[in-house]
Amino acid sequence: MCQKLRWGVLGAGQIAKVFCNALRFSETSELRAVSSTDPQRALELGQFSGISPRIEHSYDSLLRSHDVDAVYIANLNHQHYPWALASLQAGKHTLVEKPITLNEEQLHHLHRVAKQEQRILMEAFMYRCHPQLDHLRNHIEKETIGKINMMNASFGYQAAFNPQNRLFQKVWGGGAIYDVGCYPSSMAIWLSSILTKNDCPQSIKVRRFDVKGRIGPSGVDEEAELCFVLDDGTLIRLQTSIVRELPNQVILEGSHGRIIVKDPWLPSSSCRFADAPLALNTVFSPSELLIEQVEGDKNIFNIERIDVDRDLFTYEIDHFAEIVAQRSPSKIPLQDSLANIQLLEHWLGALHKS
């Protein structure tokens, strides 16, 4: 067996707990150290991982660790850029929670430093690493439902208003677009790359850009909608919210049918909803694609089941390890992240102007 990738986790919030839980199921990686600005939370995170990693009492001390190869940046949105930069400069491969940065300039800087340091830098859109996306891509390329002419994608949930919560703090990069709207927008980037046969778009060309939504009392976007038309004529509609539940699905409409992705963002993720370390014999749920094909005057329905052998976040962890070992190209290339942050900035800016 090849040497395992040794991880350090910077930050001790809920998503860090999910990551540490999922790491336990990986055959490519292992957890060595965790760190938080709150020592008690770091201790709780270490206990949650079930494997007693070393507790570092500062982010800097974790980055100086010689037994850490890769760092997962899991702190607040506005902290992603400075600590991803510090991680790369410390010689660590770096996986950064979404959004990887809050603007394009920051991401360009990280990209330059990653190349200079010869280290892997990737944004943690874990859904991109699930086999479900490979199946969906195959259907698009085979034109199972004909030529794609529309995508409707949503991600939203209801959170109680609390001006002290990260979601409602503008200076912390709060708001719906940066919290969960970045998922539908990244799916739009992914779809555009397939339709244009350009696997690494640094931007996307659009014909029309319509925005609506609501800015809440704390100054953040509480819900937002974006409609635009890709250069090839494909209509894209994105919805996001942190104040109401949305369908949380992706629908692709084609000239001869449609595909519904019932659980696009968190498929097969028992770790995401666990309140304790999962048993190592946990069986992870399959995902499903609902496919409707129109043939003449008949509508043919099919449910495609996609079996999995690990948690969604474990797929992400293993994929990152494969990239580091130079056994796989990235499923989330930085060019995708650049195109996405451009789209997010444009969306958010247009909403505030409206």
Short mmCIF file of N, CA, C and O in Angstrom, two decimals, residues 217-340:
data_model
loop_
_atom_site.label_atom_id
_atom_site.label_comp_id
_atom_site.label_asym_id
_atom_site.label_seq_id
_atom_site.Cartn_x
_atom_site.Cartn_y
_atom_site.Cartn_z
N PRO A 217 -31.86 42.50 7.07
CA PRO A 217 -31.53 43.63 7.95
C PRO A 217 -30.06 43.71 8.35
O PRO A 217 -29.57 44.78 8.71
N SER A 218 -29.33 42.59 8.27
CA SER A 218 -27.91 42.63 8.62
C SER A 218 -27.03 42.95 7.42
O SER A 218 -25.80 43.02 7.54
N GLY A 219 -27.66 43.14 6.25
CA GLY A 219 -26.91 43.52 5.06
C GLY A 219 -26.46 42.38 4.18
O GLY A 219 -25.79 42.61 3.17
N VAL A 220 -26.83 41.14 4.53
CA VAL A 220 -26.45 40.00 3.69
C VAL A 220 -27.62 39.60 2.80
O VAL A 220 -28.78 39.89 3.09
N ASP A 221 -27.29 38.92 1.71
CA ASP A 221 -28.31 38.38 0.82
C ASP A 221 -28.95 37.16 1.48
O ASP A 221 -28.30 36.15 1.67
N GLU A 222 -30.22 37.27 1.85
CA GLU A 222 -30.89 36.16 2.52
C GLU A 222 -31.47 35.16 1.52
O GLU A 222 -31.60 33.98 1.84
N GLU A 223 -31.83 35.64 0.35
CA GLU A 223 -32.23 34.74 -0.73
C GLU A 223 -31.96 35.43 -2.06
O GLU A 223 -31.94 36.66 -2.15
N ALA A 224 -31.71 34.62 -3.07
CA ALA A 224 -31.35 35.19 -4.36
C ALA A 224 -31.68 34.22 -5.48
O ALA A 224 -31.66 33.00 -5.30
N GLU A 225 -31.97 34.79 -6.63
CA GLU A 225 -32.23 34.00 -7.83
C GLU A 225 -31.45 34.61 -8.98
O GLU A 225 -31.31 35.83 -9.06
N LEU A 226 -30.93 33.76 -9.84
CA LEU A 226 -30.16 34.22 -10.99
C LEU A 226 -30.59 33.43 -12.22
O LEU A 226 -30.65 32.20 -12.18
N CYS A 227 -30.91 34.14 -13.28
CA CYS A 227 -31.22 33.51 -14.57
C CYS A 227 -30.27 34.08 -15.61
O CYS A 227 -30.07 35.30 -15.68
N PHE A 228 -29.67 33.20 -16.40
CA PHE A 228 -28.84 33.66 -17.50
C PHE A 228 -28.86 32.62 -18.61
O PHE A 228 -29.28 31.48 -18.41
N VAL A 229 -28.42 33.05 -19.78
CA VAL A 229 -28.39 32.18 -20.95
C VAL A 229 -26.94 32.00 -21.37
O VAL A 229 -26.23 32.99 -21.60
N LEU A 230 -26.50 30.75 -21.45
CA LEU A 230 -25.15 30.48 -21.92
C LEU A 230 -25.02 30.84 -23.39
O LEU A 230 -26.02 30.99 -24.10
N ASP A 231 -23.80 30.95 -23.84
CA ASP A 231 -23.54 31.37 -25.21
C ASP A 231 -24.15 30.42 -26.24
O ASP A 231 -24.46 30.82 -27.36
N ASP A 232 -24.37 29.15 -25.84
CA ASP A 232 -24.96 28.18 -26.78
C ASP A 232 -26.49 28.17 -26.72
O ASP A 232 -27.13 27.36 -27.39
N GLY A 233 -27.08 29.05 -25.88
CA GLY A 233 -28.53 29.14 -25.79
C GLY A 233 -29.14 28.40 -24.62
O GLY A 233 -30.37 28.47 -24.41
N THR A 234 -28.35 27.70 -23.83
CA THR A 234 -28.88 26.96 -22.68
C THR A 234 -29.29 27.93 -21.57
O THR A 234 -28.51 28.79 -21.16
N LEU A 235 -30.53 27.77 -21.09
CA LEU A 235 -31.05 28.63 -20.02
C LEU A 235 -30.65 28.04 -18.67
O LEU A 235 -30.83 26.85 -18.42
N ILE A 236 -30.10 28.89 -17.80
CA ILE A 236 -29.69 28.49 -16.46
C ILE A 236 -30.50 29.28 -15.44
O ILE A 236 -30.56 30.51 -15.50
N ARG A 237 -31.10 28.57 -14.48
CA ARG A 237 -31.83 29.23 -13.40
C ARG A 237 -31.33 28.69 -12.07
O ARG A 237 -31.38 27.48 -11.82
N LEU A 238 -30.80 29.59 -11.23
CA LEU A 238 -30.24 29.22 -9.94
C LEU A 238 -31.03 29.90 -8.83
O LEU A 238 -31.39 31.07 -8.94
N GLN A 239 -31.27 29.17 -7.75
CA GLN A 239 -31.97 29.72 -6.59
C GLN A 239 -31.22 29.33 -5.32
O GLN A 239 -30.70 28.21 -5.21
N THR A 240 -31.20 30.26 -4.36
CA THR A 240 -30.58 29.96 -3.08
C THR A 240 -31.25 30.75 -1.97
O THR A 240 -31.84 31.81 -2.21
N SER A 241 -31.18 30.24 -0.75
CA SER A 241 -31.80 30.92 0.38
C SER A 241 -31.22 30.39 1.69
O SER A 241 -30.83 29.22 1.78
N ILE A 242 -31.18 31.27 2.70
CA ILE A 242 -30.87 30.83 4.06
C ILE A 242 -32.05 31.14 4.99
O ILE A 242 -31.93 31.02 6.21
N VAL A 243 -33.20 31.51 4.39
CA VAL A 243 -34.38 31.82 5.21
C VAL A 243 -35.60 31.00 4.82
O VAL A 243 -36.67 31.14 5.42
N ARG A 244 -35.48 30.13 3.82
CA ARG A 244 -36.59 29.24 3.48
C ARG A 244 -36.07 27.99 2.77
O ARG A 244 -35.03 28.02 2.12
N GLU A 245 -36.83 26.93 2.93
CA GLU A 245 -36.48 25.67 2.29
C GLU A 245 -36.72 25.77 0.79
O GLU A 245 -37.72 26.34 0.34
N LEU A 246 -35.82 25.19 0.02
CA LEU A 246 -35.97 25.10 -1.43
C LEU A 246 -35.95 23.62 -1.83
O LEU A 246 -35.61 22.77 -1.00
N PRO A 247 -36.30 23.31 -3.07
CA PRO A 247 -36.33 21.89 -3.48
C PRO A 247 -34.98 21.18 -3.35
O PRO A 247 -34.93 19.96 -3.19
N ASN A 248 -33.87 21.93 -3.44
CA ASN A 248 -32.53 21.34 -3.33
C ASN A 248 -32.36 20.19 -4.31
O ASN A 248 -32.04 19.06 -3.94
N GLN A 249 -32.54 20.51 -5.57
CA GLN A 249 -32.38 19.52 -6.62
C GLN A 249 -31.87 20.19 -7.88
O GLN A 249 -31.82 21.42 -7.98
N VAL A 250 -31.47 19.37 -8.83
CA VAL A 250 -31.05 19.85 -10.15
C VAL A 250 -31.93 19.17 -11.18
O VAL A 250 -32.11 17.95 -11.14
N ILE A 251 -32.49 19.97 -12.08
CA ILE A 251 -33.30 19.43 -13.17
C ILE A 251 -32.66 19.86 -14.49
O ILE A 251 -32.44 21.05 -14.72
N LEU A 252 -32.34 18.89 -15.31
CA LEU A 252 -31.84 19.15 -16.66
C LEU A 252 -32.96 18.85 -17.65
O LEU A 252 -33.51 17.75 -17.66
N GLU A 253 -33.31 19.85 -18.44
CA GLU A 253 -34.32 19.68 -19.48
C GLU A 253 -33.62 19.54 -20.82
O GLU A 253 -32.72 20.32 -21.15
N GLY A 254 -34.03 18.53 -21.59
CA GLY A 254 -33.45 18.32 -22.91
C GLY A 254 -34.52 18.32 -23.98
O GLY A 254 -35.72 18.40 -23.69
N SER A 255 -34.09 18.20 -25.21
CA SER A 255 -35.04 18.21 -26.33
C SER A 255 -35.91 16.96 -26.35
O SER A 255 -36.98 16.96 -26.98
N HIS A 256 -35.50 15.89 -25.63
CA HIS A 256 -36.27 14.65 -25.63
C HIS A 256 -36.47 14.10 -24.22
O HIS A 256 -36.55 12.88 -24.04
N GLY A 257 -36.56 14.98 -23.23
CA GLY A 257 -36.82 14.49 -21.88
C GLY A 257 -36.14 15.34 -20.82
O GLY A 257 -35.73 16.48 -21.08
N ARG A 258 -36.04 14.77 -19.63
CA ARG A 258 -35.39 15.49 -18.54
C ARG A 258 -34.79 14.51 -17.54
O ARG A 258 -35.19 13.35 -17.47
N ILE A 259 -33.82 15.01 -16.77
CA ILE A 259 -33.20 14.25 -15.70
C ILE A 259 -33.32 15.06 -14.41
O ILE A 259 -33.00 16.26 -14.40
N ILE A 260 -33.79 14.41 -13.36
CA ILE A 260 -33.88 15.06 -12.05
C ILE A 260 -32.84 14.42 -11.13
O ILE A 260 -32.84 13.20 -10.93
N VAL A 261 -31.95 15.25 -10.60
CA VAL A 261 -31.00 14.80 -9.59
C VAL A 261 -31.62 15.12 -8.24
O VAL A 261 -31.70 16.28 -7.84
N LYS A 262 -32.12 14.09 -7.56
CA LYS A 262 -32.89 14.29 -6.34
C LYS A 262 -32.06 14.87 -5.20
O LYS A 262 -32.55 15.66 -4.39
N ASP A 263 -30.81 14.45 -5.11
CA ASP A 263 -29.95 14.89 -4.01
C ASP A 263 -28.58 15.26 -4.58
O ASP A 263 -27.61 14.52 -4.45
N PRO A 264 -28.49 16.41 -5.23
CA PRO A 264 -27.24 16.75 -5.93
C PRO A 264 -26.09 17.14 -5.02
O PRO A 264 -24.93 16.91 -5.35
N TRP A 265 -26.39 17.74 -3.86
CA TRP A 265 -25.33 18.37 -3.07
C TRP A 265 -24.79 17.48 -1.96
O TRP A 265 -23.60 17.57 -1.62
N LEU A 266 -25.62 16.63 -1.39
CA LEU A 266 -25.19 15.80 -0.25
C LEU A 266 -25.60 14.34 -0.42
O LEU A 266 -26.15 13.73 0.50
N PRO A 267 -25.34 13.74 -1.57
CA PRO A 267 -25.71 12.33 -1.74
C PRO A 267 -24.82 11.42 -0.89
O PRO A 267 -23.63 11.69 -0.69
N SER A 268 -25.39 10.37 -0.37
CA SER A 268 -24.62 9.32 0.33
C SER A 268 -23.76 9.87 1.46
O SER A 268 -22.65 9.39 1.68
N SER A 269 -24.27 10.85 2.19
CA SER A 269 -23.44 11.46 3.23
C SER A 269 -24.01 11.26 4.62
O SER A 269 -24.61 12.16 5.20
N SER A 270 -23.81 10.08 5.15
CA SER A 270 -24.20 9.82 6.54
C SER A 270 -23.38 10.67 7.50
O SER A 270 -23.87 11.09 8.56
N CYS A 271 -22.12 10.94 7.15
CA CYS A 271 -21.26 11.73 8.03
C CYS A 271 -21.79 13.15 8.22
O CYS A 271 -21.63 13.74 9.29
N ARG A 272 -22.42 13.71 7.18
CA ARG A 272 -22.91 15.09 7.27
C ARG A 272 -23.98 15.24 8.34
O ARG A 272 -24.13 16.32 8.93
N PHE A 273 -24.71 14.19 8.61
CA PHE A 273 -25.84 14.29 9.54
C PHE A 273 -25.61 13.51 10.83
O PHE A 273 -26.53 13.35 11.63
N ALA A 274 -24.39 13.05 11.04
CA ALA A 274 -24.08 12.27 12.25
C ALA A 274 -23.72 13.19 13.40
O ALA A 274 -23.11 14.24 13.21
N ASP A 275 -24.11 12.80 14.61
CA ASP A 275 -23.75 13.58 15.79
C ASP A 275 -22.71 12.86 16.64
O ASP A 275 -22.45 13.23 17.78
N ALA A 276 -22.10 11.82 16.05
CA ALA A 276 -21.04 11.06 16.72
C ALA A 276 -20.27 10.31 15.64
O ALA A 276 -20.75 10.17 14.51
N PRO A 277 -19.07 9.81 15.96
CA PRO A 277 -18.34 9.01 14.96
C PRO A 277 -19.17 7.82 14.50
O PRO A 277 -19.73 7.08 15.31
N LEU A 278 -19.26 7.63 13.19
CA LEU A 278 -20.03 6.51 12.65
C LEU A 278 -19.30 5.19 12.84
O LEU A 278 -18.07 5.15 12.87
N ALA A 279 -20.06 4.12 12.94
CA ALA A 279 -19.47 2.79 13.00
C ALA A 279 -18.74 2.50 11.70
O ALA A 279 -19.20 2.89 10.62
N LEU A 280 -17.61 1.83 11.78
CA LEU A 280 -16.80 1.59 10.59
C LEU A 280 -17.44 0.59 9.63
O LEU A 280 -16.96 0.44 8.49
N ASN A 281 -18.50 -0.08 10.05
CA ASN A 281 -19.22 -0.97 9.14
C ASN A 281 -20.48 -0.31 8.57
O ASN A 281 -21.38 -0.99 8.06
N THR A 282 -20.55 1.01 8.66
CA THR A 282 -21.70 1.76 8.13
C THR A 282 -21.88 1.48 6.64
O THR A 282 -20.91 1.46 5.88
N VAL A 283 -23.12 1.26 6.22
CA VAL A 283 -23.46 1.10 4.81
C VAL A 283 -24.02 2.42 4.31
O VAL A 283 -24.98 2.95 4.88
N PHE A 284 -23.43 2.96 3.27
CA PHE A 284 -23.82 4.28 2.77
C PHE A 284 -24.88 4.16 1.68
O PHE A 284 -24.82 3.28 0.83
N SER A 285 -25.83 5.07 1.73
CA SER A 285 -27.00 5.00 0.85
C SER A 285 -26.64 5.32 -0.60
O SER A 285 -25.83 6.22 -0.86
N PRO A 286 -27.26 4.63 -1.54
CA PRO A 286 -27.05 4.96 -2.96
C PRO A 286 -27.75 6.28 -3.30
O PRO A 286 -28.59 6.76 -2.54
N SER A 287 -27.37 6.86 -4.42
CA SER A 287 -28.09 8.02 -4.93
C SER A 287 -28.90 7.60 -6.15
O SER A 287 -28.75 6.48 -6.64
N GLU A 288 -29.76 8.51 -6.62
CA GLU A 288 -30.65 8.17 -7.74
C GLU A 288 -30.76 9.32 -8.72
O GLU A 288 -30.79 10.49 -8.33
N LEU A 289 -30.82 8.95 -9.99
CA LEU A 289 -31.18 9.89 -11.05
C LEU A 289 -32.54 9.46 -11.59
O LEU A 289 -32.75 8.29 -11.90
N LEU A 290 -33.46 10.41 -11.69
CA LEU A 290 -34.77 10.14 -12.29
C LEU A 290 -34.73 10.60 -13.74
O LEU A 290 -34.50 11.78 -14.02
N ILE A 291 -34.92 9.68 -14.65
CA ILE A 291 -34.77 9.97 -16.08
C ILE A 291 -36.11 9.79 -16.79
O ILE A 291 -36.74 8.74 -16.70
N GLU A 292 -36.54 10.84 -17.47
CA GLU A 292 -37.76 10.80 -18.27
C GLU A 292 -37.38 11.04 -19.73
O GLU A 292 -36.83 12.09 -20.07
N GLN A 293 -37.65 10.06 -20.58
CA GLN A 293 -37.35 10.17 -22.00
C GLN A 293 -38.65 10.22 -22.80
O GLN A 293 -39.58 9.46 -22.53
N VAL A 294 -38.69 11.12 -23.76
CA VAL A 294 -39.87 11.26 -24.63
C VAL A 294 -39.55 10.61 -25.97
O VAL A 294 -38.61 11.01 -26.66
N GLU A 295 -40.34 9.59 -26.30
CA GLU A 295 -40.18 8.90 -27.58
C GLU A 295 -41.54 8.89 -28.28
O GLU A 295 -42.43 8.12 -27.92
N GLY A 296 -41.69 9.77 -29.26
CA GLY A 296 -42.97 9.90 -29.93
C GLY A 296 -44.00 10.43 -28.96
O GLY A 296 -43.83 11.48 -28.33
N ASP A 297 -45.10 9.68 -28.80
CA ASP A 297 -46.15 10.10 -27.87
C ASP A 297 -46.03 9.38 -26.53
O ASP A 297 -46.96 9.39 -25.72
N LYS A 298 -44.87 8.74 -26.28
CA LYS A 298 -44.67 8.00 -25.04
C LYS A 298 -43.63 8.69 -24.16
O LYS A 298 -42.62 9.20 -24.65
N ASN A 299 -43.89 8.67 -22.86
CA ASN A 299 -42.91 9.12 -21.87
C ASN A 299 -42.42 7.89 -21.12
O ASN A 299 -43.20 7.17 -20.49
N ILE A 300 -41.12 7.64 -21.19
CA ILE A 300 -40.51 6.48 -20.55
C ILE A 300 -39.75 6.94 -19.31
O ILE A 300 -38.86 7.79 -19.40
N PHE A 301 -40.10 6.36 -18.16
CA PHE A 301 -39.49 6.76 -16.89
C PHE A 301 -38.54 5.67 -16.40
O PHE A 301 -38.83 4.48 -16.50
N ASN A 302 -37.42 6.11 -15.87
CA ASN A 302 -36.43 5.17 -15.36
C ASN A 302 -35.74 5.78 -14.14
O ASN A 302 -35.48 6.99 -14.10
N ILE A 303 -35.48 4.96 -13.14
CA ILE A 303 -34.72 5.39 -11.97
C ILE A 303 -33.37 4.69 -12.01
O ILE A 303 -33.30 3.46 -12.00
N GLU A 304 -32.32 5.48 -12.11
CA GLU A 304 -30.97 4.92 -12.15
C GLU A 304 -30.36 4.99 -10.75
O GLU A 304 -30.17 6.07 -10.20
N ARG A 305 -30.07 3.84 -10.20
CA ARG A 305 -29.50 3.75 -8.85
C ARG A 305 -27.98 3.72 -8.96
O ARG A 305 -27.41 2.97 -9.76
N ILE A 306 -27.33 4.52 -8.12
CA ILE A 306 -25.87 4.61 -8.13
C ILE A 306 -25.36 4.16 -6.77
O ILE A 306 -25.47 4.88 -5.76
N ASP A 307 -24.83 2.96 -6.72
CA ASP A 307 -24.33 2.40 -5.47
C ASP A 307 -22.97 3.00 -5.12
O ASP A 307 -22.18 3.37 -6.00
N VAL A 308 -22.70 3.10 -3.83
CA VAL A 308 -21.44 3.68 -3.36
C VAL A 308 -20.82 2.77 -2.30
O VAL A 308 -21.51 1.93 -1.71
N ASP A 309 -19.54 2.97 -2.05
CA ASP A 309 -18.85 2.15 -1.05
C ASP A 309 -18.22 2.99 0.05
O ASP A 309 -17.45 2.48 0.85
N ARG A 310 -18.56 4.29 0.07
CA ARG A 310 -18.01 5.16 1.12
C ARG A 310 -18.86 6.43 1.20
O ARG A 310 -19.76 6.64 0.40
N ASP A 311 -18.54 7.27 2.17
CA ASP A 311 -19.26 8.53 2.35
C ASP A 311 -18.86 9.54 1.27
O ASP A 311 -17.75 9.48 0.71
N LEU A 312 -19.77 10.47 0.99
CA LEU A 312 -19.49 11.53 0.03
C LEU A 312 -18.18 12.24 0.33
O LEU A 312 -17.35 12.48 -0.56
N PHE A 313 -17.97 12.61 1.60
CA PHE A 313 -16.76 13.35 1.96
C PHE A 313 -15.51 12.47 1.87
O PHE A 313 -14.41 12.97 1.64
N THR A 314 -15.68 11.17 2.04
CA THR A 314 -14.55 10.26 1.87
C THR A 314 -14.14 10.20 0.40
O THR A 314 -12.94 10.12 0.09
N TYR A 315 -15.11 10.26 -0.51
CA TYR A 315 -14.78 10.35 -1.93
C TYR A 315 -13.92 11.58 -2.20
O TYR A 315 -12.94 11.53 -2.97
N GLU A 316 -14.27 12.70 -1.59
CA GLU A 316 -13.50 13.93 -1.77
C GLU A 316 -12.08 13.77 -1.23
O GLU A 316 -11.10 14.14 -1.89
N ILE A 317 -11.97 13.22 -0.03
CA ILE A 317 -10.66 13.01 0.60
C ILE A 317 -9.79 12.09 -0.26
O ILE A 317 -8.61 12.38 -0.50
N ASP A 318 -10.37 11.00 -0.72
CA ASP A 318 -9.61 10.04 -1.54
C ASP A 318 -9.22 10.65 -2.88
O ASP A 318 -8.12 10.39 -3.40
N HIS A 319 -10.12 11.44 -3.46
CA HIS A 319 -9.80 12.09 -4.73
C HIS A 319 -8.62 13.05 -4.56
O HIS A 319 -7.71 13.08 -5.40
N PHE A 320 -8.62 13.81 -3.49
CA PHE A 320 -7.52 14.74 -3.25
C PHE A 320 -6.20 13.98 -3.11
O PHE A 320 -5.17 14.39 -3.65
N ALA A 321 -6.23 12.87 -2.39
CA ALA A 321 -5.02 12.06 -2.23
C ALA A 321 -4.53 11.52 -3.57
O ALA A 321 -3.32 11.44 -3.81
N GLU A 322 -5.47 11.15 -4.45
CA GLU A 322 -5.09 10.68 -5.78
C GLU A 322 -4.42 11.79 -6.59
O GLU A 322 -3.47 11.54 -7.34
N ILE A 323 -4.91 13.01 -6.45
CA ILE A 323 -4.30 14.14 -7.16
C ILE A 323 -2.87 14.37 -6.65
O ILE A 323 -1.94 14.55 -7.44
N VAL A 324 -2.71 14.37 -5.34
CA VAL A 324 -1.39 14.58 -4.75
C VAL A 324 -0.42 13.50 -5.23
O VAL A 324 0.75 13.78 -5.52
N ALA A 325 -0.90 12.27 -5.32
CA ALA A 325 -0.06 11.15 -5.77
C ALA A 325 0.10 11.13 -7.29
O ALA A 325 0.74 10.22 -7.82
N GLN A 326 -0.48 12.12 -7.97
CA GLN A 326 -0.39 12.26 -9.43
C GLN A 326 -0.99 11.05 -10.15
O GLN A 326 -0.52 10.63 -11.20
N ARG A 327 -2.06 10.52 -9.56
CA ARG A 327 -2.76 9.40 -10.19
C ARG A 327 -4.08 9.82 -10.82
O ARG A 327 -4.77 8.99 -11.43
N SER A 328 -4.45 11.10 -10.66
CA SER A 328 -5.74 11.54 -11.18
C SER A 328 -5.72 13.05 -11.40
O SER A 328 -5.17 13.78 -10.58
N PRO A 329 -6.34 13.53 -12.50
CA PRO A 329 -6.54 14.98 -12.65
C PRO A 329 -7.65 15.43 -11.71
O PRO A 329 -8.50 14.63 -11.29
N SER A 330 -7.66 16.69 -11.38
CA SER A 330 -8.66 17.21 -10.44
C SER A 330 -10.04 17.27 -11.08
O SER A 330 -10.21 17.71 -12.22
N LYS A 331 -11.05 16.84 -10.32
CA LYS A 331 -12.43 17.01 -10.74
C LYS A 331 -12.95 18.41 -10.42
O LYS A 331 -14.06 18.77 -10.83
N ILE A 332 -12.15 19.17 -9.68
CA ILE A 332 -12.51 20.55 -9.34
C ILE A 332 -11.29 21.42 -9.65
O ILE A 332 -10.63 21.95 -8.76
N PRO A 333 -10.95 21.58 -10.93
CA PRO A 333 -9.76 22.36 -11.28
C PRO A 333 -9.92 23.82 -10.86
O PRO A 333 -11.03 24.34 -10.77
N LEU A 334 -8.79 24.48 -10.62
CA LEU A 334 -8.85 25.87 -10.17
C LEU A 334 -9.49 26.78 -11.21
O LEU A 334 -10.08 27.81 -10.87
N GLN A 335 -9.40 26.40 -12.49
CA GLN A 335 -10.06 27.20 -13.52
C GLN A 335 -11.57 27.22 -13.30
O GLN A 335 -12.23 28.23 -13.54
N ASP A 336 -12.13 26.09 -12.84
CA ASP A 336 -13.55 26.05 -12.49
C ASP A 336 -13.85 27.01 -11.35
O ASP A 336 -14.86 27.72 -11.36
N SER A 337 -12.99 26.97 -10.34
CA SER A 337 -13.19 27.85 -9.18
C SER A 337 -13.09 29.32 -9.58
O SER A 337 -13.83 30.16 -9.05
N LEU A 338 -12.19 29.64 -10.50
CA LEU A 338 -12.07 31.01 -10.98
C LEU A 338 -13.35 31.45 -11.70
O LEU A 338 -13.86 32.55 -11.47
N ALA A 339 -13.86 30.58 -12.57
CA ALA A 339 -15.10 30.90 -13.27
C ALA A 339 -16.25 31.06 -12.28
O ALA A 339 -17.11 31.95 -12.43
N ASN A 340 -16.26 30.24 -11.25
CA ASN A 340 -17.34 30.28 -10.28
C ASN A 340 -17.29 31.55 -9.43
O ASN A 340 -18.33 32.18 -9.18
#
